[in-house]
Coordinates of C-alpha atoms in Angstrom, one line a residue:
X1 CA 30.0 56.0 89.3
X2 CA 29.8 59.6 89.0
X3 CA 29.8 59.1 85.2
X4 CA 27.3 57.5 85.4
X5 CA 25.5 59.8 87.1
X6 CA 26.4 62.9 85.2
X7 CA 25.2 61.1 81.9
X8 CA 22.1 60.4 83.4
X9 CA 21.5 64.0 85.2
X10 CA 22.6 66.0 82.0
X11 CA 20.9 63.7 79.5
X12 CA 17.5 63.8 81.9
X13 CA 17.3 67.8 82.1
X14 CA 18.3 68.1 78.3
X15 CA 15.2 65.4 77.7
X16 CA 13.4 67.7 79.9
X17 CA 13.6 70.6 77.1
X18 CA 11.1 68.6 75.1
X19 CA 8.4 69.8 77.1
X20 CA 9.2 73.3 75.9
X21 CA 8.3 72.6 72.7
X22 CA 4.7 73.0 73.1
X23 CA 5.2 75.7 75.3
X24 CA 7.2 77.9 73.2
X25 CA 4.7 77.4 70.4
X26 CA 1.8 78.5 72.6
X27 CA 4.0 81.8 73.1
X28 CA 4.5 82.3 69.9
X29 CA 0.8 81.8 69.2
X30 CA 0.0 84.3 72.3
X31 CA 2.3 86.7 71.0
X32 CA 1.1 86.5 67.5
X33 CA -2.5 88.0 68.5
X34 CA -0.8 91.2 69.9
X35 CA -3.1 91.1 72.8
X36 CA -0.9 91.2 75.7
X37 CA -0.8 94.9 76.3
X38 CA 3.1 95.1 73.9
X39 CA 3.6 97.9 71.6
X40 CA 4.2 96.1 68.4
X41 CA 7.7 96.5 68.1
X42 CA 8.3 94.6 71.7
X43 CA 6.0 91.5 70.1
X44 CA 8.5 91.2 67.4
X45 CA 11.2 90.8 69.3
X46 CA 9.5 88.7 71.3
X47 CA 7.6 86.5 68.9
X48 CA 11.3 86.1 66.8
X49 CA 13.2 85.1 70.3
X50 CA 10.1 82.4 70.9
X51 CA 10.2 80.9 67.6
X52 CA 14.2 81.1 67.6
X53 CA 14.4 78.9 71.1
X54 CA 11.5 76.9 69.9
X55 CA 14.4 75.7 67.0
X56 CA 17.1 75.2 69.4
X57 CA 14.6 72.8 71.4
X58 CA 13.7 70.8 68.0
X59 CA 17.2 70.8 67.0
X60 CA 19.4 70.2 69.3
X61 CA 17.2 68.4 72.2
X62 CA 15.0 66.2 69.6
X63 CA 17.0 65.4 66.8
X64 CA 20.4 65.3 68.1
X65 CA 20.1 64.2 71.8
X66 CA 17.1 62.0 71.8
X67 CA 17.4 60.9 68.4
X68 CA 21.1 59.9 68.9
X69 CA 20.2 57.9 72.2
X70 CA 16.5 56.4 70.8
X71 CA 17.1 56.2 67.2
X72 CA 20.9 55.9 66.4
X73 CA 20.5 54.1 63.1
X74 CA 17.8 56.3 61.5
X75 CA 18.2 58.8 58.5
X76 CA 19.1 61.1 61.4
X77 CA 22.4 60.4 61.0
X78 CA 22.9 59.9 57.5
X79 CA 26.2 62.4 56.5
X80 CA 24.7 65.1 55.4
X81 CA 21.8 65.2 57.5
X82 CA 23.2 65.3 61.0
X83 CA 25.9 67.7 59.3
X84 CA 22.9 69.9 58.7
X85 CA 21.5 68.9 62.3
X86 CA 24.4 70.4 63.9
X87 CA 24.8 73.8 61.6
X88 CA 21.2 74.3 62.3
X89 CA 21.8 74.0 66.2
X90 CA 24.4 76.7 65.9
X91 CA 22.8 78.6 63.6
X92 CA 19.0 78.5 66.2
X93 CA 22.1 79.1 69.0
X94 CA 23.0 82.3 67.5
X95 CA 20.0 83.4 66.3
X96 CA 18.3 83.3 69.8
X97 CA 21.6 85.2 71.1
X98 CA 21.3 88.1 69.3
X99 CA 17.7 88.7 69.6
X100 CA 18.2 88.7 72.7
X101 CA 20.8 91.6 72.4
X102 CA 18.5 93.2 70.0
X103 CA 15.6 93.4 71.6
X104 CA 17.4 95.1 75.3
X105 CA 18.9 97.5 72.4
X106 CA 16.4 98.5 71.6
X107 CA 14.9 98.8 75.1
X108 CA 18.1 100.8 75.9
X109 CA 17.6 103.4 73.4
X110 CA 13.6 103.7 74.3
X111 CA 14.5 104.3 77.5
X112 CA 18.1 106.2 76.8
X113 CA 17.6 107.8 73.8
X114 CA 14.4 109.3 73.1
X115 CA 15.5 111.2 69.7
X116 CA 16.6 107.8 68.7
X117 CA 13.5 106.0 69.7
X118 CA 11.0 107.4 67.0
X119 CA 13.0 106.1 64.1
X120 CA 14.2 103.1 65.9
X121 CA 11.7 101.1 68.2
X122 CA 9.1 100.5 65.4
X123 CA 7.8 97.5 63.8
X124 CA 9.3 97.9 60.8
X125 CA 12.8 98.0 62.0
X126 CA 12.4 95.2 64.4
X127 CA 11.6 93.0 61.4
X128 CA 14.7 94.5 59.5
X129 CA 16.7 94.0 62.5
X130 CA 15.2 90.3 63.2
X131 CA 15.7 89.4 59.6
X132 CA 19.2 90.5 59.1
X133 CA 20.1 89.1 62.5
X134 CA 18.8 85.5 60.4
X135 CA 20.5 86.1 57.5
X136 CA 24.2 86.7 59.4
X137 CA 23.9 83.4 61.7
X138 CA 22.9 81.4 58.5
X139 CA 26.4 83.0 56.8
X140 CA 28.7 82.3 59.9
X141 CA 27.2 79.3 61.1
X142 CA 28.2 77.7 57.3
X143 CA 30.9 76.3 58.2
X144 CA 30.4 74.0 60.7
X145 CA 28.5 72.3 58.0
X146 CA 32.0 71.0 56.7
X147 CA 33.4 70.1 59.8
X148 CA 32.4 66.7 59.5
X149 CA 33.0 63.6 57.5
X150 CA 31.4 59.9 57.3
X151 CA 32.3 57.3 59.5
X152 CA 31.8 54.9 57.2
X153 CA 30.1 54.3 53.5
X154 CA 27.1 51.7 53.0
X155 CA 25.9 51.0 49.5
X156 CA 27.5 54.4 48.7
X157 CA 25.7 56.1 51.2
X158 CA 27.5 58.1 54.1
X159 CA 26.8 57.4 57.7
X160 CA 27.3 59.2 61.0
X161 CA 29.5 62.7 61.2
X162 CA 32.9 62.4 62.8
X163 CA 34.7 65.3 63.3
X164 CA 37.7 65.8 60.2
X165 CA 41.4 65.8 61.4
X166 CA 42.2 68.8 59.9
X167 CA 39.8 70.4 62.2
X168 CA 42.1 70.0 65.2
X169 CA 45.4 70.7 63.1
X170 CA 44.2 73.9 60.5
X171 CA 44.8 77.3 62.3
X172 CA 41.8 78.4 59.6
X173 CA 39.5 76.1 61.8
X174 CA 41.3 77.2 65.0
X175 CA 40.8 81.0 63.9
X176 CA 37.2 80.2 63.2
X177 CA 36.3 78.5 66.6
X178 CA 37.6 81.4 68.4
X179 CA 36.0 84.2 66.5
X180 CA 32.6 82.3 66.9
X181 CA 33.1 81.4 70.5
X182 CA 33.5 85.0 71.1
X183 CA 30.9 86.4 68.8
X184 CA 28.2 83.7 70.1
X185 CA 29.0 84.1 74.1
X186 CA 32.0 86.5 74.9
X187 CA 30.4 89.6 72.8
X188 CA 26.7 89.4 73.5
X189 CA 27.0 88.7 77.1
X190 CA 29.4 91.4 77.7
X191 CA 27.1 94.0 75.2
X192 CA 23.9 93.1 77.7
X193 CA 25.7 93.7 80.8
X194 CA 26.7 96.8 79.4
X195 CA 23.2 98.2 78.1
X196 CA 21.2 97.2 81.3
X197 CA 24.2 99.4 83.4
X198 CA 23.5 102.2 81.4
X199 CA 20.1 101.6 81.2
X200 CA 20.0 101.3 85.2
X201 CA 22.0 104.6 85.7
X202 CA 19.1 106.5 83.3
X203 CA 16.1 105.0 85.2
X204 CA 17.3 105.9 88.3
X205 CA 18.1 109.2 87.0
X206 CA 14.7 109.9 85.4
X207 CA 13.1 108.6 88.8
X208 CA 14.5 110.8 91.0
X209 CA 13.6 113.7 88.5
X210 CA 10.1 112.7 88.2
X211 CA 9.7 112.1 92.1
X212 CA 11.0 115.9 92.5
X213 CA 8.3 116.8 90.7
X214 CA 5.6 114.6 91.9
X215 CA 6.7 116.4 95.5
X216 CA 5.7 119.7 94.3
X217 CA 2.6 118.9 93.5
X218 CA 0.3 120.4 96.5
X219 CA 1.9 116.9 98.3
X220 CA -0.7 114.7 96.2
X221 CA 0.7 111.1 95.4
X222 CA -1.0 109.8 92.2
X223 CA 0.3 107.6 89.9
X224 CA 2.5 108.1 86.9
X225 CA 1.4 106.4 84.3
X226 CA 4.5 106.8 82.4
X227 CA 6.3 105.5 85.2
X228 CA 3.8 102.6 85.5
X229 CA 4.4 101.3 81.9
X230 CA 8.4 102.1 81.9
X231 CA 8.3 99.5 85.5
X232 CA 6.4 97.1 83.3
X233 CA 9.1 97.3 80.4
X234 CA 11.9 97.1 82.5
X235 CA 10.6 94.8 84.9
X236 CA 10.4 92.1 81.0
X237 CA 13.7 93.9 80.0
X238 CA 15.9 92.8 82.9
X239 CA 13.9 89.4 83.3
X240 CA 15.2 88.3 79.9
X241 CA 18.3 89.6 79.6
X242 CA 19.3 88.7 83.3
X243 CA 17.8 85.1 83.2
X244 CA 20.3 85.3 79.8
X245 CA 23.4 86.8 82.2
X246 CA 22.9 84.3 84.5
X247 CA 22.9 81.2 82.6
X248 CA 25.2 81.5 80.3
X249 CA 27.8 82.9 82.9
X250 CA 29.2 79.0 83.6
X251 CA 30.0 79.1 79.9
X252 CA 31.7 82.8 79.4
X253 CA 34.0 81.9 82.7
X254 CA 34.5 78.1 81.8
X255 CA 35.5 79.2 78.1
X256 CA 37.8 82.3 79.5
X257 CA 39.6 79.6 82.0
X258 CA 40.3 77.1 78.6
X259 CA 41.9 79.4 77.4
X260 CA 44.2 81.0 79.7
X261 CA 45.1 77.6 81.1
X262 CA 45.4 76.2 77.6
X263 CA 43.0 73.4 78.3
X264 CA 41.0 71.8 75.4
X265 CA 40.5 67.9 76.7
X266 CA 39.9 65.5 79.6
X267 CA 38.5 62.6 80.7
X268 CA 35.0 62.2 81.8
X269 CA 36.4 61.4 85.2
X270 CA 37.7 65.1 85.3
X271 CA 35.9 67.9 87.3
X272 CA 36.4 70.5 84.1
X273 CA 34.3 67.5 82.5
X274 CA 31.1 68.5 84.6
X275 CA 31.4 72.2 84.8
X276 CA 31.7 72.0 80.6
X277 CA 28.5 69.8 80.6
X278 CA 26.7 72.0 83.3
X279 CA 27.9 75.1 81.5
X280 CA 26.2 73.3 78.0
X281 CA 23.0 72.3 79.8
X282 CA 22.8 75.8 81.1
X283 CA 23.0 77.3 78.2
X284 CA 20.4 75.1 77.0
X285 CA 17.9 76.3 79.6
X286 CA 18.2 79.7 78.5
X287 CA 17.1 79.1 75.4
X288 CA 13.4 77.8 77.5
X289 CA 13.1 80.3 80.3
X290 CA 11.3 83.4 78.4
X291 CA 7.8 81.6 78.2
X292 CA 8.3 81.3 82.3
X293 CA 9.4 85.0 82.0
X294 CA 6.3 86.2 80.2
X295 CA 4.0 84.2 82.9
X296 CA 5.5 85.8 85.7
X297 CA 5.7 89.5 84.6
X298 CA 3.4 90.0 82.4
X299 CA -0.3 90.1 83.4
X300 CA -2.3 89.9 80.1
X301 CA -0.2 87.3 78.7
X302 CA -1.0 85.1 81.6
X303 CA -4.8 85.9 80.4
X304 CA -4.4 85.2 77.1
X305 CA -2.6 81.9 78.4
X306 CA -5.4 80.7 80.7
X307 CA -8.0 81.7 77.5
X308 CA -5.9 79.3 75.7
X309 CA -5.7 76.5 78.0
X310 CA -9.9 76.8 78.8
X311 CA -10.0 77.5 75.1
X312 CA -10.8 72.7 73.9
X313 CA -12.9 72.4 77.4
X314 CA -15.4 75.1 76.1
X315 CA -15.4 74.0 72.8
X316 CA -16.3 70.6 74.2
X317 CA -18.9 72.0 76.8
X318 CA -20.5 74.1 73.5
X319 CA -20.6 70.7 71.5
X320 CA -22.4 68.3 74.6
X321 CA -24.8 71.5 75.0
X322 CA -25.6 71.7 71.2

C-alpha cells in the first residue's frame, strides 16, 4: 500500500514538471528582450540556466517518465534512442548545475572583487563561460551513453536499454559513477555554500562601512542607490542559489549516507527507498523553481510577464475593433 502510494505521489509531481515547460520558455523569451532592468552579463546567465532546465523538463519528465508510462512501445525506446534520452538528461542535469555555480561566481567576484569584476562580469565572458560549461557536460556525460544494452532484438532492431552487467562489476564504471556523483552534486553544492558565505561576510562588511558614512552626513537619510541595486542582486543571487541548496540537500546527505554505510539496494518496501525517490524528485524541482524566483524578486520581469500574458487578448481586441 505505501508503494502504491509513493508511485503515484512521485510519478504525479514529476508529471507536474510538464507545466514548466511553457513556463520556462516564456523566461527565456522575457529574458531574451533584456528588458527586465539586468545588466547583460546577469541575462546570460540567466537566459542559459532557463533554457538548460527547460531540457531537463523535456528530457527527463516528457520523454522518459511520461513516455515510458504512456507510450512504452514507441520509437522512444528503441536502443539507441532512450540511450541517448538518458545521456541527454545527465548531460541538461549538469549543465543546469554549473550555471548555477557560474552565475553566483560571478556574483561573488562583482560583489568581492571589484579589480576582478571589469574583465570578468561581461557579456562576453558569460558566453565563454556558458559555452564551455556545454561543451564539458557533453564530454563527461558520454559515457552513460554505453551504459546500456538491448533487451531484446526485433527484425534486427534493438529495443528498450537495460543496464550492462559489467556496469555493476567494472571498477572503471564504479570509478566513473563516483567521480560524477561528486562533480554533479558533492562539488557544486559545497562551492555555492561557500561563495554566498564569503559573499555574506563582504556585504555586511561594505554595509556597515557605507552606513558610517551615511551617519556623517549632517544626519540626512537618503537612499543609496548603490546599495539599492547591490539588495536587488543579492536579493536574485541568494534566491537561486539557496532554492538550489535547499533542494538538492536530500540528495548530497542521502548520497553521503550510501556510501558510508555501504548501501546501494533495497526493496521498494524500504524507507531509504522513499528518501532516494524524494531526494530525485527534489532535485527535479530545482531544475523548475527560477521562473518562480524571477516573479517574486524581480519587479520588471513580472511586467514584462503580465505584457506577455495581455499580449493574444489585445491582439484579439485590435482585430474585433478593426
Amino acid at each position: 500500500m505505501l508503494t502504491q502510494i509513493l508511485s503515484k505521489c512521485c510519478f504525479g509531481a514529476t508529471s507536474d514538471l510538464f507545466l514548466f515547460l511553457p513556463v520556462n520558455f516564456v523566461a527565456i523569451v522575457i529574458l531574451s528582450r533584456g528588458k527586465c532592468g539586468l545588466s547583460k552579463c546577469i541575462t546570460r546567465y540567466l537566459v542559459g540556466m532557463a533554457a538548460a532546465d527547460l531540457l531537463v523538463v523535456i528530457s527527463e519528465p516528457i520523454f522518459y517518465r511520461i513516455g515510458q508510462t504512456y507510450f512504452p512501445h514507441s520509437f522512444l525506446f528503441i536502443t539507441p534512442v532512450c540511450s541517448f534520452i538518458y545521456c541527454l538528461i545527465f548531460t541538461a542535469t549538469e549543465v543546469s548545475v554549473w550555471l548555477t555555480v557560474a552565475f553566483t561566481f560571478d556574483r561573488f567576484l562583482a560583489i568581492c572583487c571589484e579589480k576582478l569584476k571589469t574583465n570578468y562580469c561581461t557579456e562576453k565572458m558569460a558566453a565563454l563561460v556558458i559555452g564551455t560549461v556545454i561543451v564539458l557536460s557533453c564530454f563527461v556525460s558520454v559515457p552513460w551513453y554505453f551504459r546500456y544494452e538491448p533487451d531484446y532484438i526485433i527484425d534486427h532492431v534493438p529495443w528498450y536499454c537495460i543496464t550492462k552487467p559489467s556496469f555493476f562489476r567494472s571498477t572503471s564504471w564504479a570509478g566513473f559513477v563516483i567521480f560524477y556523483v561528486i562533480l554533479t552534486s558533492c562539488v557544486p553544492f559545497f562551492l555555492i555554500l561557500l561563495l554566498n558565505l564569503l559573499t555574506v561576510r563582504r556585504i555586511l562588511a561594505a554595509s556597515r562601512a557605507r552606513r558610517g558614512l551615511q551617519g556623517r552626513r549632517n544626519g540626512k537619510s537618503h537612499k543609496d542607490p548603490e546599495m539599492e541595486n547591490r539588495r536587488k542582486s543579492i536579493i536574485l543571487l541568494f534566491s537561486i542559489s539557496g532554492s538550489f541548496i535547499l533542494l538538492w540537500l536530500t540528495q548530497v546527505v542521502f548520497y553521503i549516507y550510501q556510501r558510508i554505510a555501504k548501501i546501494y539496494s533495497y526493496p521498494v518496501t524500504d524507507p531509504l527507498y522513499f528518501i532516494e525517490v524524494t531526494a530525485n524528485m527534489l532535485q527535479l524541482l530545482s531544475t523548475c523553481t527560477n521562473t518562480c524566483i524571477y516573479v517574486l524578486t524581480q519587479t520588471k520581469f513580472r511586467e514584462e510577464l503580465k505584457n506577455a500574458v495581455k499580449y493574444p487578448f489585445n491582439l484579439i481586441v485590435k482585430l474585433v475593433k478593426s
